mmCIF file of C-alpha atoms and ligand atoms in Angstrom:
data_model
loop_
_atom_site.group_PDB
_atom_site.id
_atom_site.type_symbol
_atom_site.label_atom_id
_atom_site.label_comp_id
_atom_site.label_asym_id
_atom_site.label_seq_id
_atom_site.Cartn_x
_atom_site.Cartn_y
_atom_site.Cartn_z
ATOM 1 C CA MET U 1104 -16.856 13.282 9.567
ATOM 2 C CA GLU U 1105 -15.199 16.245 7.902
ATOM 3 C CA LEU U 1106 -12.288 15.744 5.586
ATOM 4 C CA GLY U 1107 -9.638 17.357 8.291
ATOM 5 C CA GLU U 1108 -10.466 14.607 10.705
ATOM 6 C CA LEU U 1109 -10.445 11.852 7.769
ATOM 7 C CA VAL U 1110 -7.144 13.061 6.848
ATOM 8 C CA GLY U 1111 -5.744 13.738 10.297
ATOM 9 C CA LEU U 1112 -6.002 10.129 11.086
ATOM 10 C CA ARG U 1113 -3.846 8.967 8.057
ATOM 11 C CA PRO U 1114 -0.933 8.398 10.109
ATOM 12 C CA LEU U 1115 -2.207 6.109 12.848
ATOM 13 C CA PRO U 1116 -1.851 2.729 12.022
ATOM 14 C CA GLY U 1117 -4.858 0.949 11.309
ATOM 15 C CA ALA U 1118 -7.226 3.984 11.833
ATOM 16 C CA GLY U 1119 -8.265 3.519 8.547
ATOM 17 C CA LEU U 1120 -8.941 1.030 5.622
ATOM 18 C CA LEU U 1121 -8.788 1.885 1.963
ATOM 19 C CA LEU U 1122 -11.155 -0.589 -0.335
ATOM 20 C CA ALA U 1123 -10.948 -0.347 -3.926
ATOM 21 C CA LEU U 1124 -14.432 -1.628 -4.825
ATOM 22 C CA THR U 1125 -13.598 -1.925 -8.386
ATOM 23 C CA GLN U 1126 -11.097 -0.945 -11.084
ATOM 24 C CA ARG U 1127 -13.814 -0.112 -13.564
ATOM 25 C CA CYS U 1128 -14.920 3.277 -14.348
ATOM 26 C CA PRO U 1129 -16.959 4.934 -16.920
ATOM 27 C CA LEU U 1130 -14.733 8.091 -17.632
ATOM 28 C CA ARG U 1131 -11.389 7.914 -18.900
ATOM 29 C CA CYS U 1132 -9.165 10.594 -17.311
ATOM 30 C CA ALA U 1133 -5.728 11.028 -18.912
ATOM 31 C CA HIS U 1134 -4.169 11.276 -15.532
ATOM 32 C CA CYS U 1135 -5.880 8.235 -14.091
ATOM 33 C CA SER U 1136 -3.837 6.664 -11.218
ATOM 34 C CA SER U 1137 -5.551 3.395 -11.236
ATOM 35 C CA ALA U 1138 -5.780 3.377 -15.145
ATOM 36 C CA SER U 1139 -9.425 2.398 -14.763
ATOM 37 C CA THR U 1140 -11.189 1.025 -17.665
ATOM 38 C CA GLN U 1141 -14.911 -0.234 -18.272
ATOM 39 C CA ALA U 1142 -13.277 -3.664 -18.009
ATOM 40 C CA GLY U 1143 -11.182 -3.462 -15.010
ATOM 41 C CA PRO U 1144 -11.180 -6.396 -12.261
ATOM 42 C CA GLN U 1145 -13.248 -6.066 -8.929
ATOM 43 C CA PRO U 1146 -13.250 -8.189 -5.836
ATOM 44 C CA SER U 1147 -16.573 -10.235 -5.365
ATOM 45 C CA ALA U 1148 -19.192 -8.361 -3.196
ATOM 46 C CA ALA U 1149 -19.402 -11.731 -0.853
ATOM 47 C CA ARG U 1150 -15.479 -11.242 -0.262
ATOM 48 C CA LEU U 1151 -15.784 -7.446 0.606
ATOM 49 C CA ARG U 1152 -18.977 -8.145 2.789
ATOM 50 C CA ARG U 1153 -17.048 -10.789 4.766
ATOM 51 C CA PHE U 1154 -14.097 -8.832 5.389
ATOM 52 C CA VAL U 1155 -16.066 -5.850 6.746
ATOM 53 C CA ALA U 1156 -18.137 -8.342 8.755
ATOM 54 C CA SER U 1157 -14.838 -9.363 10.451
ATOM 55 C CA PHE U 1158 -14.192 -5.870 12.033
ATOM 56 C CA GLY U 1159 -15.099 -6.442 15.958
ATOM 57 C CA ASP U 1160 -16.512 -3.637 18.149
ATOM 58 C CA ARG U 1161 -13.068 -2.702 19.190
ATOM 59 C CA ASP U 1162 -10.825 -4.150 16.949
ATOM 60 C CA ARG U 1163 -11.788 -2.138 13.725
ATOM 61 C CA PRO U 1164 -10.860 0.670 11.566
ATOM 62 C CA ASP U 1165 -12.207 4.043 12.521
ATOM 63 C CA VAL U 1166 -13.055 4.954 8.908
ATOM 64 C CA VAL U 1167 -13.255 2.825 5.790
ATOM 65 C CA LEU U 1168 -12.596 4.854 2.518
ATOM 66 C CA MET U 1169 -14.300 3.279 -0.397
ATOM 67 C CA THR U 1170 -12.531 4.082 -3.888
ATOM 68 C CA GLY U 1171 -11.860 2.806 -7.176
ATOM 69 C CA GLY U 1172 -11.848 2.901 -9.940
ATOM 70 C CA GLU U 1173 -15.285 4.195 -9.453
ATOM 71 C CA PRO U 1174 -16.747 2.702 -6.487
ATOM 72 C CA LEU U 1175 -20.432 3.992 -7.427
ATOM 73 C CA LEU U 1176 -20.725 1.640 -10.118
ATOM 74 C CA ARG U 1177 -21.508 -0.714 -7.044
ATOM 75 C CA PRO U 1178 -23.711 1.829 -5.017
ATOM 76 C CA GLU U 1179 -25.743 -1.018 -3.477
ATOM 77 C CA LEU U 1180 -22.287 -2.527 -2.200
ATOM 78 C CA VAL U 1181 -21.046 0.801 -1.100
ATOM 79 C CA ALA U 1182 -24.334 1.509 1.044
ATOM 80 C CA GLU U 1183 -24.144 -2.237 2.375
ATOM 81 C CA LEU U 1184 -20.689 -1.659 3.217
ATOM 82 C CA ALA U 1185 -21.326 1.532 5.088
ATOM 83 C CA LEU U 1186 -24.209 0.206 7.409
ATOM 84 C CA ALA U 1187 -21.834 -3.014 8.195
ATOM 85 C CA ALA U 1188 -19.132 -0.590 9.111
ATOM 86 C CA ARG U 1189 -21.267 1.610 11.037
ATOM 87 C CA ARG U 1190 -22.802 -1.420 12.900
ATOM 88 C CA ARG U 1191 -19.247 -1.708 14.179
ATOM 89 C CA GLY U 1192 -18.851 1.683 15.258
ATOM 90 C CA ALA U 1193 -16.363 2.605 12.057
ATOM 91 C CA ARG U 1194 -17.400 5.338 9.703
ATOM 92 C CA SER U 1195 -17.000 5.554 6.065
ATOM 93 C CA ALA U 1196 -16.463 7.753 2.966
ATOM 94 C CA VAL U 1197 -16.594 7.327 -0.541
ATOM 95 C CA LEU U 1198 -14.501 9.169 -3.391
ATOM 96 C CA THR U 1199 -16.167 9.360 -6.918
ATOM 97 C CA GLY U 1200 -15.562 10.922 -10.225
ATOM 98 C CA ALA U 1201 -19.499 11.808 -10.400
ATOM 99 C CA PHE U 1202 -19.937 10.198 -13.835
ATOM 100 C CA PHE U 1203 -23.668 10.482 -12.946
ATOM 101 C CA ALA U 1204 -23.857 14.222 -12.168
ATOM 102 C CA ARG U 1205 -24.876 15.484 -15.629
ATOM 103 C CA THR U 1206 -28.395 14.068 -14.922
ATOM 104 C CA ALA U 1207 -30.713 13.385 -12.045
ATOM 105 C CA THR U 1208 -28.827 11.015 -9.469
ATOM 106 C CA PRO U 1209 -30.165 7.625 -9.948
ATOM 107 C CA ALA U 1210 -32.017 6.399 -6.544
ATOM 108 C CA ALA U 1211 -29.494 3.643 -5.868
ATOM 109 C CA ILE U 1212 -26.523 6.280 -6.013
ATOM 110 C CA ARG U 1213 -28.300 8.832 -3.919
ATOM 111 C CA ALA U 1214 -29.020 5.958 -1.384
ATOM 112 C CA ALA U 1215 -25.179 5.042 -1.130
ATOM 113 C CA ILE U 1216 -24.287 8.714 -0.782
ATOM 114 C CA ASP U 1217 -26.485 9.063 1.962
ATOM 115 C CA ALA U 1218 -25.369 5.988 3.603
ATOM 116 C CA VAL U 1219 -21.789 7.209 3.924
ATOM 117 C CA ASP U 1220 -20.277 9.733 6.441
ATOM 118 C CA HIS U 1221 -18.279 11.417 4.072
ATOM 119 C CA PHE U 1222 -18.648 12.212 0.573
ATOM 120 C CA SER U 1223 -15.795 13.371 -1.947
ATOM 121 C CA VAL U 1224 -15.630 14.166 -5.735
ATOM 122 C CA SER U 1225 -12.664 14.540 -7.994
ATOM 123 C CA ILE U 1226 -12.550 17.797 -9.726
ATOM 124 C CA ASP U 1227 -9.405 18.316 -12.224
ATOM 125 C CA VAL U 1228 -8.949 19.589 -15.605
ATOM 126 C CA PHE U 1229 -9.578 15.724 -16.881
ATOM 127 C CA HIS U 1230 -12.691 15.108 -15.256
ATOM 128 C CA GLU U 1231 -14.112 18.568 -16.375
ATOM 129 C CA ARG U 1232 -13.683 17.454 -19.985
ATOM 130 C CA GLN U 1233 -16.243 14.959 -19.176
ATOM 131 C CA ILE U 1234 -18.330 16.265 -16.518
ATOM 132 C CA PRO U 1235 -18.982 20.033 -16.146
ATOM 133 C CA ARG U 1236 -17.931 21.737 -13.121
ATOM 134 C CA PRO U 1237 -21.501 23.258 -12.601
ATOM 135 C CA ASP U 1238 -23.079 19.738 -12.245
ATOM 136 C CA VAL U 1239 -20.643 18.500 -9.869
ATOM 137 C CA PHE U 1240 -21.444 21.890 -7.659
ATOM 138 C CA ARG U 1241 -25.137 20.725 -8.089
ATOM 139 C CA LEU U 1242 -24.343 17.688 -6.623
ATOM 140 C CA LEU U 1243 -22.210 18.500 -3.982
ATOM 141 C CA SER U 1244 -24.914 21.558 -2.694
ATOM 142 C CA SER U 1245 -27.539 18.751 -2.765
ATOM 143 C CA VAL U 1246 -25.418 16.030 -0.508
ATOM 144 C CA LEU U 1247 -24.123 19.108 1.731
ATOM 145 C CA ASP U 1248 -28.197 20.063 2.089
ATOM 146 C CA ALA U 1249 -28.921 16.406 3.011
ATOM 147 C CA GLY U 1250 -26.516 16.959 5.785
ATOM 148 C CA THR U 1251 -23.419 14.956 4.653
ATOM 149 C CA PRO U 1252 -19.982 16.477 4.858
ATOM 150 C CA VAL U 1253 -18.212 16.870 1.376
ATOM 151 C CA SER U 1254 -14.986 17.500 0.151
ATOM 152 C CA ILE U 1255 -13.150 17.991 -3.188
ATOM 153 C CA HIS U 1256 -10.007 15.972 -4.340
ATOM 154 C CA ALA U 1257 -8.477 18.385 -6.891
ATOM 155 C CA VAL U 1258 -5.161 17.613 -8.938
ATOM 156 C CA GLY U 1259 -3.261 20.376 -10.930
ATOM 157 C CA ALA U 1260 -0.301 20.133 -12.948
ATOM 158 C CA THR U 1261 1.834 22.054 -10.646
ATOM 159 C CA ALA U 1262 1.127 23.649 -7.165
ATOM 160 C CA GLY U 1263 1.187 26.957 -9.008
ATOM 161 C CA ASP U 1264 -1.043 25.932 -11.963
ATOM 162 C CA PRO U 1265 -3.621 28.637 -12.455
ATOM 163 C CA TYR U 1266 -6.321 26.153 -13.126
ATOM 164 C CA LEU U 1267 -5.932 25.210 -9.073
ATOM 165 C CA THR U 1268 -6.369 29.035 -8.479
ATOM 166 C CA GLY U 1269 -9.569 29.472 -10.267
ATOM 167 C CA LEU U 1270 -11.120 26.318 -8.980
ATOM 168 C CA VAL U 1271 -10.366 27.242 -5.073
ATOM 169 C CA ALA U 1272 -11.830 30.767 -5.963
ATOM 170 C CA ASP U 1273 -14.780 29.267 -7.686
ATOM 171 C CA VAL U 1274 -15.396 26.755 -4.777
ATOM 172 C CA ARG U 1275 -15.207 29.722 -1.855
ATOM 173 C CA ARG U 1276 -17.349 31.671 -4.020
ATOM 174 C CA ARG U 1277 -20.112 29.109 -4.147
ATOM 175 C CA PHE U 1278 -19.525 27.222 -0.743
ATOM 176 C CA GLY U 1279 -17.896 29.725 1.278
ATOM 177 C CA ASP U 1280 -15.884 27.475 3.618
ATOM 178 C CA ARG U 1281 -18.026 24.438 3.805
ATOM 179 C CA VAL U 1282 -16.078 22.397 1.203
ATOM 180 C CA PRO U 1283 -12.437 21.661 2.241
ATOM 181 C CA MET U 1284 -10.183 20.346 -0.346
ATOM 182 C CA LEU U 1285 -7.398 18.077 -0.931
ATOM 183 C CA VAL U 1286 -5.083 19.236 -3.542
ATOM 184 C CA ASN U 1287 -2.448 17.305 -5.219
ATOM 185 C CA THR U 1288 -0.264 17.403 -8.279
ATOM 186 C CA VAL U 1289 -0.345 14.603 -11.099
ATOM 187 C CA ARG U 1290 2.043 11.746 -10.381
ATOM 188 C CA PRO U 1291 3.425 9.599 -13.197
ATOM 189 C CA VAL U 1292 1.576 6.519 -12.364
ATOM 190 C CA GLY U 1293 -1.053 4.646 -14.145
ATOM 191 C CA ARG U 1294 -2.476 6.576 -17.323
ATOM 192 C CA ALA U 1295 -0.013 9.530 -16.114
ATOM 193 C CA ALA U 1296 2.830 7.307 -16.222
ATOM 194 C CA ALA U 1297 3.691 8.215 -19.900
ATOM 195 C CA TRP U 1298 3.390 12.052 -19.624
ATOM 196 C CA ALA U 1299 3.807 13.416 -16.225
ATOM 197 C CA ALA U 1300 7.207 14.068 -14.366
ATOM 198 C CA ALA U 1301 8.274 12.272 -11.556
ATOM 199 C CA ARG U 1302 8.616 14.138 -8.039
ATOM 200 C CA PRO U 1303 12.153 15.013 -6.943
ATOM 201 C CA MET U 1304 13.749 12.484 -4.488
ATOM 202 C CA PRO U 1305 14.417 13.507 -0.813
ATOM 203 C CA ALA U 1306 17.758 15.746 -0.808
ATOM 204 C CA ASP U 1307 19.464 13.479 1.441
ATOM 205 C CA PRO U 1308 18.629 9.892 0.796
ATOM 206 C CA GLY U 1309 19.675 8.580 4.235
ATOM 207 C CA GLU U 1310 17.894 11.029 6.170
ATOM 208 C CA VAL U 1311 14.869 9.886 8.702
ATOM 209 C CA SER U 1312 11.650 10.288 6.758
ATOM 210 C CA PRO U 1313 8.755 8.520 8.115
ATOM 211 C CA CYS U 1314 6.270 7.029 5.706
ATOM 212 C CA ALA U 1315 2.870 7.632 7.126
ATOM 213 C CA MET U 1316 1.390 5.902 3.846
ATOM 214 C CA ALA U 1317 2.245 2.542 5.503
ATOM 215 C CA ALA U 1318 -0.323 2.959 8.189
ATOM 216 C CA TRP U 1319 -3.578 1.911 6.441
ATOM 217 C CA PRO U 1320 -4.173 -1.476 4.630
ATOM 218 C CA VAL U 1321 -5.147 -1.157 0.834
ATOM 219 C CA VAL U 1322 -7.240 -3.584 -0.282
ATOM 220 C CA ALA U 1323 -6.598 -3.918 -4.100
ATOM 221 C CA ALA U 1324 -9.142 -4.668 -6.957
ATOM 222 C CA ASP U 1325 -7.674 -8.169 -6.994
ATOM 223 C CA GLY U 1326 -8.251 -8.690 -3.303
ATOM 224 C CA MET U 1327 -4.839 -8.201 -2.180
ATOM 225 C CA VAL U 1328 -4.257 -6.411 0.844
ATOM 226 C CA LEU U 1329 -1.134 -4.495 0.867
ATOM 227 C CA ALA U 1330 0.437 -2.000 3.464
ATOM 228 C CA CYS U 1331 0.505 1.076 1.267
ATOM 229 C CA CYS U 1332 -1.434 2.812 -1.065
ATOM 230 C CA ASN U 1333 1.658 3.563 -3.727
ATOM 231 C CA GLN U 1334 0.282 2.889 -6.959
ATOM 232 C CA ASP U 1335 2.840 0.576 -8.003
ATOM 233 C CA VAL U 1336 2.765 -1.722 -5.033
ATOM 234 C CA VAL U 1337 -1.164 -1.872 -5.450
ATOM 235 C CA ASP U 1338 -0.812 -2.465 -9.025
ATOM 236 C CA ARG U 1339 2.288 -4.620 -9.813
ATOM 237 C CA ARG U 1340 2.422 -8.631 -9.050
ATOM 238 C CA PRO U 1341 3.927 -10.189 -7.636
ATOM 239 C CA ALA U 1342 3.618 -7.488 -4.668
ATOM 240 C CA PRO U 1343 6.836 -7.014 -2.413
ATOM 241 C CA GLU U 1344 6.388 -9.715 0.219
ATOM 242 C CA HIS U 1345 7.284 -7.128 3.111
ATOM 243 C CA LEU U 1346 4.413 -4.732 1.973
ATOM 244 C CA ARG U 1347 1.711 -7.805 1.495
ATOM 245 C CA LEU U 1348 -0.751 -8.063 4.520
ATOM 246 C CA GLY U 1349 -2.831 -10.875 3.239
ATOM 247 C CA HIS U 1350 -5.745 -11.616 0.753
ATOM 248 C CA LEU U 1351 -9.574 -11.366 1.142
ATOM 249 C CA ASP U 1352 -9.773 -14.681 0.237
ATOM 250 C CA ASP U 1353 -7.766 -16.007 3.355
ATOM 251 C CA ASP U 1354 -7.603 -13.122 5.737
ATOM 252 C CA ASP U 1355 -10.030 -11.237 8.114
ATOM 253 C CA TRP U 1356 -9.389 -7.584 9.374
ATOM 254 C CA PRO U 1357 -7.956 -8.864 12.750
ATOM 255 C CA ALA U 1358 -5.022 -10.918 10.880
ATOM 256 C CA VAL U 1359 -4.586 -7.978 8.552
ATOM 257 C CA ARG U 1360 -4.372 -5.380 11.226
ATOM 258 C CA ARG U 1361 -1.990 -7.717 13.399
ATOM 259 C CA ARG U 1362 0.303 -7.666 10.543
ATOM 260 C CA LEU U 1363 0.103 -4.475 9.897
ATOM 261 C CA LEU U 1364 0.893 -3.413 13.571
ATOM 262 C CA THR U 1365 3.497 -6.038 14.167
ATOM 263 C CA ALA U 1366 5.973 -6.693 11.154
ATOM 264 C CA PRO U 1367 9.161 -5.011 12.356
ATOM 265 C CA VAL U 1368 10.009 -3.815 8.877
ATOM 266 C CA LEU U 1369 6.530 -1.812 8.590
ATOM 267 C CA ARG U 1370 7.298 -0.306 11.935
ATOM 268 C CA MET U 1371 10.808 1.008 10.720
ATOM 269 C CA ILE U 1372 9.189 2.335 7.433
ATOM 270 C CA ARG U 1373 6.552 3.982 9.554
ATOM 271 C CA SER U 1374 9.118 5.474 12.090
ATOM 272 C CA THR U 1375 12.392 6.378 9.943
ATOM 273 C CA GLY U 1376 11.550 5.542 6.584
ATOM 274 C CA PRO U 1377 12.789 3.314 3.689
ATOM 275 C CA ALA U 1378 16.006 5.718 2.672
ATOM 276 C CA HIS U 1379 17.339 5.503 6.305
ATOM 277 C CA LEU U 1380 16.782 1.923 6.776
ATOM 278 C CA LEU U 1381 18.838 1.099 3.643
ATOM 279 C CA SER U 1382 21.574 3.812 4.175
ATOM 280 C CA ARG U 1383 22.139 2.434 8.002
ATOM 281 C CA TYR U 1384 21.583 -1.179 7.696
ATOM 282 C CA GLY U 1385 22.232 -1.978 4.160
ATOM 283 C CA THR U 1386 25.637 -3.073 3.063
ATOM 284 C CA PRO U 1387 26.968 -2.378 -0.488
ATOM 285 C CA ALA U 1388 26.258 -5.723 -1.902
ATOM 286 C CA ALA U 1389 27.299 -6.781 -5.714
ATOM 287 C CA GLY U 1390 23.966 -6.362 -8.102
ATOM 288 C CA ALA U 1391 22.306 -4.318 -5.296
ATOM 289 C CA PRO U 1392 20.038 -1.749 -7.096
ATOM 290 C CA ALA U 1393 21.831 1.612 -7.776
ATOM 291 C CA ASP U 1394 18.272 3.216 -7.752
ATOM 292 C CA GLN U 1395 17.538 3.969 -4.159
ATOM 293 C CA GLY U 1396 14.807 6.407 -4.324
ATOM 294 C CA TYR U 1397 12.359 6.656 -1.554
ATOM 295 C CA CYS U 1398 9.577 4.353 -2.779
ATOM 296 C CA ALA U 1399 11.704 2.482 -5.389
ATOM 297 C CA GLY U 1400 14.313 1.616 -2.437
ATOM 298 C CA CYS U 1401 11.204 0.466 0.112
ATOM 299 C CA ARG U 1402 9.710 -1.728 -2.965
ATOM 300 C CA ARG U 1403 13.063 -3.622 -3.145
ATOM 301 C CA LEU U 1404 13.846 -3.954 0.550
ATOM 302 C CA GLY U 1405 13.082 -7.618 -0.240
ATOM 303 C CA GLU U 1406 16.255 -8.040 -2.011
ATOM 304 C CA ARG U 1407 18.245 -6.707 0.964
ATOM 305 C CA PRO U 1408 18.165 -9.311 3.541
ATOM 306 C CA GLU U 1409 20.563 -7.825 5.808
ATOM 307 C CA VAL U 1410 18.062 -4.783 6.090
ATOM 308 C CA LEU U 1411 15.068 -6.901 6.587
ATOM 309 C CA ALA U 1412 17.150 -8.749 9.363
ATOM 310 C CA ALA U 1413 18.306 -5.653 11.128
ATOM 311 C CA ALA U 1414 14.679 -4.338 11.091
ATOM 312 C CA GLY U 1415 13.539 -7.390 12.864
ATOM 313 C CA ARG U 1416 16.144 -6.901 15.436
ATOM 314 C CA ALA U 1417 15.770 -3.156 15.890
ATOM 315 C CA ALA U 1418 12.001 -3.251 15.714
ATOM 316 C CA ALA U 1419 10.428 -6.748 16.560
ATOM 317 C CA GLY U 1420 10.016 -5.773 20.386
ATOM 318 C CA ALA U 1421 8.200 -3.669 22.716
ATOM 319 C CA VAL U 1422 10.835 -0.710 21.788
ATOM 320 C CA GLY U 1423 9.835 -0.964 18.135
ATOM 321 C CA GLU U 1424 6.238 -0.721 19.027
ATOM 322 C CA LEU U 1425 6.871 2.217 21.183
ATOM 323 C CA VAL U 1426 8.826 4.186 18.834
ATOM 324 C CA ASP U 1427 6.275 3.291 16.116
ATOM 325 C CA ARG U 1428 3.246 4.559 18.372
ATOM 326 C CA GLN U 1429 5.482 7.601 19.172
ATOM 327 C CA VAL U 1430 6.014 8.578 15.786
ATOM 328 C CA ALA U 1431 2.381 8.430 14.724
ATOM 329 C CA ALA U 1432 1.300 10.395 17.736
ATOM 330 C CA VAL U 1433 3.511 13.198 16.844
ATOM 331 C CA GLN U 1434 2.038 13.168 13.301
ATOM 332 C CA LEU U 1435 -1.231 12.892 14.787
ATOM 333 C CA ARG U 1436 -0.537 15.987 16.735
ATOM 334 C CA ALA U 1437 0.702 17.972 13.978
ATOM 335 C CA GLY U 1438 -2.550 17.579 12.151
ATOM 336 C CA PRO U 1439 -4.100 17.418 8.859
ATOM 337 C CA VAL U 1440 -2.681 20.558 7.412
ATOM 338 C CA ASP U 1441 0.926 19.484 8.202
ATOM 339 C CA PHE U 1442 0.021 16.009 6.756
ATOM 340 C CA VAL U 1443 -0.972 17.681 3.375
ATOM 341 C CA ARG U 1444 2.073 19.724 3.544
ATOM 342 C CA ARG U 1445 4.188 16.789 3.323
ATOM 343 C CA TYR U 1446 2.279 14.318 1.222
ATOM 344 C CA GLY U 1447 -0.074 16.599 -1.134
ATOM 345 C CA CYS U 1448 0.354 20.055 -2.286
ATOM 346 C CA ALA U 1449 1.786 22.398 0.358
ATOM 347 C CA ARG U 1450 0.701 25.722 -1.245
ATOM 348 C CA HIS U 1451 -2.982 24.592 -0.651
ATOM 349 C CA ALA U 1452 -2.572 22.393 2.421
ATOM 350 C CA HIS U 1453 -4.632 24.734 4.317
ATOM 351 C CA LEU U 1454 -7.796 24.022 2.458
ATOM 352 C CA VAL U 1455 -7.943 20.357 3.828
ATOM 353 C CA GLY U 1456 -8.905 21.970 7.571
ATOM 354 C CA ALA U 1457 -12.133 21.119 9.088
ATOM 355 C CA ARG U 1458 -14.978 23.264 9.083
ATOM 356 C CA GLY U 1459 -13.718 26.563 11.039
ATOM 357 C CA ALA U 1460 -10.379 25.338 11.234
ATOM 358 C CA ASP U 1461 -7.255 27.036 9.835
ATOM 359 C CA ARG U 1462 -8.197 28.623 6.620
ATOM 360 C CA SER U 1463 -7.072 31.462 4.631
HETATM 361 S S1 SF4 S 64 -13.035 9.007 -12.637
HETATM 362 FE FE1 SF4 S 64 -11.265 8.451 -11.121
HETATM 363 S S2 SF4 S 64 -10.939 6.185 -11.769
HETATM 364 FE FE2 SF4 S 64 -12.309 7.136 -13.280
HETATM 365 S S3 SF4 S 64 -10.843 7.662 -14.887
HETATM 366 FE FE3 SF4 S 64 -11.323 9.256 -13.768
HETATM 367 S S4 SF4 S 64 -9.792 9.145 -12.269
HETATM 368 FE FE4 SF4 S 64 -9.852 7.120 -13.048
HETATM 369 S S1 SF4 S 65 7.893 4.358 1.201
HETATM 370 FE FE1 SF4 S 65 7.190 2.301 0.867
HETATM 371 S S2 SF4 S 65 5.586 2.159 2.342
HETATM 372 FE FE2 SF4 S 65 5.839 4.055 1.715
HETATM 373 S S3 SF4 S 65 4.538 4.855 0.167
HETATM 374 FE FE3 SF4 S 65 6.518 4.330 -0.354
HETATM 375 S S4 SF4 S 65 6.486 1.913 -1.248
HETATM 376 FE FE4 SF4 S 65 4.637 2.346 0.323
#
């Protein structure tokens, strides 16, 4: 599975599942969005196994993306979940910081890499202080030679960061077009919250701006299943009730997927975005939060019962389902490059394309 196909599926509700296998990590990147340490929480292997085993042959995600923390701290589990997903017809991918790349890859990690359908490594200035680029390139080469598609997740300070320009040129020199890249800029979450600048909010707070981030369930390290990967939603407890899909202790994939697809407020967030919801249905209320930024406003929708009620009236039925599907279909047709233009680093969006696709 190439990166372009994986990213291209991101707007399709239920097409993917993001599994945080652990919040632990042996590295200590200054920008780490999950603020991972050696002592972070992680769901039990048994709960994760049970959840993936609940996929049906038809009721399943197309792809399971295993993340962390560092998922390859649990290599046997990565391999096991990849094979369990494949038995149901789902593919899998893993995103690693490659903490092991300075020496020969341990056998269990190699088996995990060989078990997945896509292998991604994070490279940025923070990772490179700990894991040298030549070691990561050597690892990527060996995975490519074994026939598994690979990609690089890169992060820069800004879109024009010369570090990114140099990295892209280096990747091209070494791999030609065989290694697509997903490029982002640092966001002020996790360990970067203390020093990274926030992104500007949409110019018009009431504009229709669908949120495709509410399309794939996310299993957090404490076992809670959320409707989006916004780091504040994933990390903070209690989680906003309207963005909570369940918990590994109590819910299986069919139940989580059903809530994801049918909750009216999630349909509306995916079709119009939270800012439009608030501006169209919200009534100025005493004590209502003044900060109605895109995600901040979304996280606080639970404090606006009139908005939730209106979302219920507008999107609970067949029309809400149809609009949700249509908005997803438009985004699917627009493709992965368009998706990264909106959610990642627009300047480098073309690098996400599948092998032989739109590249410059
Ligand atoms: S490798 Fe990833 S999970 Fe680990 S500290 Fe760095 S950014 Fe965080
Ligand atoms: S708008 Fe809401 S659903 Fe979308 S990423 Fe932000 S918090 Fe999550």
